[in-house]
Short mmCIF file of C-alpha atoms in Angstrom, two decimals:
data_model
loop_
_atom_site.label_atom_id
_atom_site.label_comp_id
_atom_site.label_asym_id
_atom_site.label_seq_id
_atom_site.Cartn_x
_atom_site.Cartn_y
_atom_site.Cartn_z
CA UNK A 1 -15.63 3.75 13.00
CA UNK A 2 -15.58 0.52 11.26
CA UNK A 3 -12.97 -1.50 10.23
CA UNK A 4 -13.59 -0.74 6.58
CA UNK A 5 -13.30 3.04 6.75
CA UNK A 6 -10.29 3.28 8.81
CA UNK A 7 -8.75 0.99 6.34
CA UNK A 8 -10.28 3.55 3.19
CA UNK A 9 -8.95 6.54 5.06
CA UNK A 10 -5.47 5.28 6.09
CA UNK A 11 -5.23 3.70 2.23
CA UNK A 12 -6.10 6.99 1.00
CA UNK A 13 -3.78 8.95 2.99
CA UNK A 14 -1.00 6.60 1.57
CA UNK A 15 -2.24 6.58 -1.98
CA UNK A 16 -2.73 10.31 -2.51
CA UNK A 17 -0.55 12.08 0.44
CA UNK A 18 2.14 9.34 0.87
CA UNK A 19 5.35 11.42 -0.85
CA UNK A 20 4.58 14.27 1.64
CA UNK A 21 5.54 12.92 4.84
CA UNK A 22 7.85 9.89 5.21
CA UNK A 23 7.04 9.43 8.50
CA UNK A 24 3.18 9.20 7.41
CA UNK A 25 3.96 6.80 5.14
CA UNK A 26 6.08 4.45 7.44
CA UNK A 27 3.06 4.72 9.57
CA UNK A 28 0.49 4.00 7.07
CA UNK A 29 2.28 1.35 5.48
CA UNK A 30 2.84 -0.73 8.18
CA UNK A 31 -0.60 -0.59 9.62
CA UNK A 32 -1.13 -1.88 6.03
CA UNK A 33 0.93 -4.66 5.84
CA UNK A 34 -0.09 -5.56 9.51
CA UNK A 35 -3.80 -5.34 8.59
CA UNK A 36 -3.69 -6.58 4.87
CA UNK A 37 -1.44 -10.20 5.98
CA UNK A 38 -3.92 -10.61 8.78
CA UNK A 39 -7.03 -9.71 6.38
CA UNK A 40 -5.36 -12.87 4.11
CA UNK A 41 -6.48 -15.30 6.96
CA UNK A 42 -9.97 -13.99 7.90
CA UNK A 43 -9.22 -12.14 10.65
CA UNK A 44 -11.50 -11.12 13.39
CA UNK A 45 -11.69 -7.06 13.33
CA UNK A 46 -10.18 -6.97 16.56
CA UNK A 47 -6.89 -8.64 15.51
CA UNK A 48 -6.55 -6.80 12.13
CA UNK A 49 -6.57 -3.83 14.14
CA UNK A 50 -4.27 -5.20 16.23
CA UNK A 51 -1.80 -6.47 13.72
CA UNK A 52 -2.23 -3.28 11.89
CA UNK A 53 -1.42 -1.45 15.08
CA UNK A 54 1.47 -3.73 16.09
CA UNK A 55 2.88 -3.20 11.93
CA UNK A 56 2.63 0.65 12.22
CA UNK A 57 4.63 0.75 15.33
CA UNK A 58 7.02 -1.79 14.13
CA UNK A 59 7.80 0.43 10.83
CA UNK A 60 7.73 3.31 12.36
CA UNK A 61 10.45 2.24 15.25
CA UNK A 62 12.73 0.56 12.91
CA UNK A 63 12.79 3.56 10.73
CA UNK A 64 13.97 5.53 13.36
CA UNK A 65 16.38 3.40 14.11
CA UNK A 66 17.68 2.84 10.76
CA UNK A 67 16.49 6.84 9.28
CA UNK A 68 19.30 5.96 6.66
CA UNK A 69 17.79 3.36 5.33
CA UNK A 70 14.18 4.31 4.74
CA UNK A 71 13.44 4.94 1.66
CA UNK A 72 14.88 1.02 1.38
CA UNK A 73 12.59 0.28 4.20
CA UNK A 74 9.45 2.20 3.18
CA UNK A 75 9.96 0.47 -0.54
CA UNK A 76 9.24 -3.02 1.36
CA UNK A 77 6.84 -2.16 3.22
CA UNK A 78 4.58 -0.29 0.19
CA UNK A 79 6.09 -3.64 -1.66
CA UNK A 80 5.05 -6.15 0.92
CA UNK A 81 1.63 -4.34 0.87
CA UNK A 82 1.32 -5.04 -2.93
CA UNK A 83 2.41 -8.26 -2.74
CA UNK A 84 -0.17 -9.20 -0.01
CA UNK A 85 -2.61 -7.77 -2.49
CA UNK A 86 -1.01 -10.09 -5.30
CA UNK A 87 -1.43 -12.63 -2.99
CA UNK A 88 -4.85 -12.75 -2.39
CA UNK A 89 -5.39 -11.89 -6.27
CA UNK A 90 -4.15 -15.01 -7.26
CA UNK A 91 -5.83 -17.18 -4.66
CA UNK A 92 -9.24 -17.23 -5.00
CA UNK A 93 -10.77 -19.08 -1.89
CA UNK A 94 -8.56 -20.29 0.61
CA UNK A 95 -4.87 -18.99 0.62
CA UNK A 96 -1.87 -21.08 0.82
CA UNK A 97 0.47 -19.59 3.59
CA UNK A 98 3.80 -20.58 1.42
CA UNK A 99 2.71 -18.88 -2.03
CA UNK A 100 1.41 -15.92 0.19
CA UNK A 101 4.72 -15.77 2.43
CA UNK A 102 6.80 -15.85 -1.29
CA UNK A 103 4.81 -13.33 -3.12
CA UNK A 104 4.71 -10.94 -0.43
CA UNK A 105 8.43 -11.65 0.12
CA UNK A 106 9.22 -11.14 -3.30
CA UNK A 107 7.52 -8.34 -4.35
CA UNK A 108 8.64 -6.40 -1.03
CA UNK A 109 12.58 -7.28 -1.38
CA UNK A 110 11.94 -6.13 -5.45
CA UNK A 111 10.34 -3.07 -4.01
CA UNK A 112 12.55 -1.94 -1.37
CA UNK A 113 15.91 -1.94 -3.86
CA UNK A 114 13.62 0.18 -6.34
CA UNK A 115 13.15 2.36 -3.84
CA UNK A 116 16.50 2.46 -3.00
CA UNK A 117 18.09 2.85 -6.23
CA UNK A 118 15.29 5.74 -7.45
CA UNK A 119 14.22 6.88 -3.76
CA UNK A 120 11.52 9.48 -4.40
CA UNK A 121 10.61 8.31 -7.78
CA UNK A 122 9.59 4.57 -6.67
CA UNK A 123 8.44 5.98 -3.87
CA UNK A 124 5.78 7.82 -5.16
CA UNK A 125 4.96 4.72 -7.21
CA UNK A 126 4.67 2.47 -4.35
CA UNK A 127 2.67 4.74 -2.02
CA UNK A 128 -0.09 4.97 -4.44
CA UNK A 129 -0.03 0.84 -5.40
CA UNK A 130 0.06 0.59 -1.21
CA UNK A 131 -2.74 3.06 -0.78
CA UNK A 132 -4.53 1.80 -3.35
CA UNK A 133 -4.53 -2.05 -2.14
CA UNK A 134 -5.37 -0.66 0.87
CA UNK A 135 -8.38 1.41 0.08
CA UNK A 136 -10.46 -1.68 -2.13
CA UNK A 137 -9.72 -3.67 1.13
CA UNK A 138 -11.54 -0.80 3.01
CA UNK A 139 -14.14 -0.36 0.77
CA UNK A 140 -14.83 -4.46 0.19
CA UNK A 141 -15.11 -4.58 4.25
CA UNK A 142 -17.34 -2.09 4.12
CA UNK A 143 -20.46 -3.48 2.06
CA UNK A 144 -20.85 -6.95 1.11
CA UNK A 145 -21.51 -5.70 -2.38
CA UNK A 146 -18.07 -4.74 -3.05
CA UNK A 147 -16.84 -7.85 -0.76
CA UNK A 148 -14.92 -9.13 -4.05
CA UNK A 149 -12.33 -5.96 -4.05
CA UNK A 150 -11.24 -7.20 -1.16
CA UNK A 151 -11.31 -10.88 -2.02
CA UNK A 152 -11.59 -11.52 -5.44
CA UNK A 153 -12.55 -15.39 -6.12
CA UNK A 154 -14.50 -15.09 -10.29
CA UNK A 155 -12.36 -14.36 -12.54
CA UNK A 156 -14.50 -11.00 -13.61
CA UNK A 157 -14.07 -10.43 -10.10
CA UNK A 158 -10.27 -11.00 -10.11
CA UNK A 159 -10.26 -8.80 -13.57
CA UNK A 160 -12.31 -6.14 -11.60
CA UNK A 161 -10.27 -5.73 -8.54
CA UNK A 162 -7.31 -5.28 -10.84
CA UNK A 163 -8.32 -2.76 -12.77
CA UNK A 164 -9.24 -0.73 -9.79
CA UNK A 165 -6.60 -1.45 -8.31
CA UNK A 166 -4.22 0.02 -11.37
CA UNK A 167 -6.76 2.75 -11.82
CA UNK A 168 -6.38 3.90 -8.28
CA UNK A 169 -2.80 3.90 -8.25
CA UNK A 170 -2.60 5.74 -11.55
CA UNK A 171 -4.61 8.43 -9.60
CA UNK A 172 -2.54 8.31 -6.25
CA UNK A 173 0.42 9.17 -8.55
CA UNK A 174 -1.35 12.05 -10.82
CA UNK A 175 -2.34 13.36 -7.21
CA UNK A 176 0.95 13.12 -5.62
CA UNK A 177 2.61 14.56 -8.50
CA UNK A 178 0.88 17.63 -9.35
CA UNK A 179 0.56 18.65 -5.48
CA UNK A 180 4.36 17.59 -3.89
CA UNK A 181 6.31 18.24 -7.28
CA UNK A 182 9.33 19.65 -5.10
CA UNK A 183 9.45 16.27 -3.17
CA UNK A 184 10.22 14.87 -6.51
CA UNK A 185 12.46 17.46 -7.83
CA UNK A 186 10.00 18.58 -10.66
CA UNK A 187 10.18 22.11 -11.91
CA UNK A 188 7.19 23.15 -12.71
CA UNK A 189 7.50 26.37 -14.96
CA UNK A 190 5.12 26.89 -17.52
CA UNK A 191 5.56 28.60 -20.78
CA UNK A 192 2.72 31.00 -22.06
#
């Protein structure tokens, strides 16, 4: 399986499933941030698995260890993920470490008191914008056609990614929400 598609499956596991389990999405989101700050610096395939294998475990052992925490925890990872994405958005070419290390800093602190403060809510949120980011990385590894979703350098390219990207995540949350309404506390009666 190539890198690509194990990125589009794991991104759309996150994006459409990611309220369901918590331990699926501490998984999924740190194989995302491992893969996604590697994929920043033109990785070999080998080491974004790698750092996507090292993030997962990472995530998924310091959730454990800190269960109390993790909606806090999952917030900045998903949040790290989107500010990765944010990252390499608004670097066309080559990426400056610093600006990378403070969006994706930013963004994931921001994220992870969201998710603390509204838990399920902003969780559901940042799942999808994590999934999402991760699934236009997949599918730009996968073809060099779509090679600008996962590094967007024109600005129709830039203006491209982004709308996909919102338009994904817009359809992660739709999913999540009409199939895992109890995880959110949603009745969902229906009058005739």
């Amino acid at each position: 399986m190539s890198g690509g598609i194990a990125v589009l499956l794991i991104g759309a596991l996150l994006c459409f499933y990611g309220i369901r389990s918590m331990h699926l999405a501490v998984l999924a989101a740190g194989f995302g941030l491992g893969w996604l700050v590697a994929d920043l610096f033109n990785a070999s395939l080998a080491t974004l698995f790698l750092f996507g294998l090292i993030g997962a475990v990472v995530a998924w052992v310091v959730t454990t260890l800190v269960f109390k925490f993790s909606a806090y925890f999952i917030g900045g990872l998903t949040g790290a993920m989107a500010g990765a994405k944010i990252a390499d958005v608004l670097q066309p070419g080559d990426n400056n470490w610093a600006l990378s290390a403070i969006v994706i800093l930013a963004v994931g602190v921001a994220a992870a008191f969201l998710a603390d403060k509204f838990r399920a809510r902003a969780l559901l949120w940042l799942t999808s914008i994590g999934g999402a980011s991760m699934i236009l990385t997949g599918l730009g590894s996968m073809t060099g056609a779509l090679e600008f979703l996962r590094h967007p350098e024109a600005g129709w390219q830039q203006v491209t990614s982004t709308l996909a990207w919102i338009g994904l995540s817009v359809a992660g949350w739709i999913v999540q929400r009409r199939l895992f309404p109890d995880k959110l506390g949603i009745n969902r009666t229906r009058t005739a």
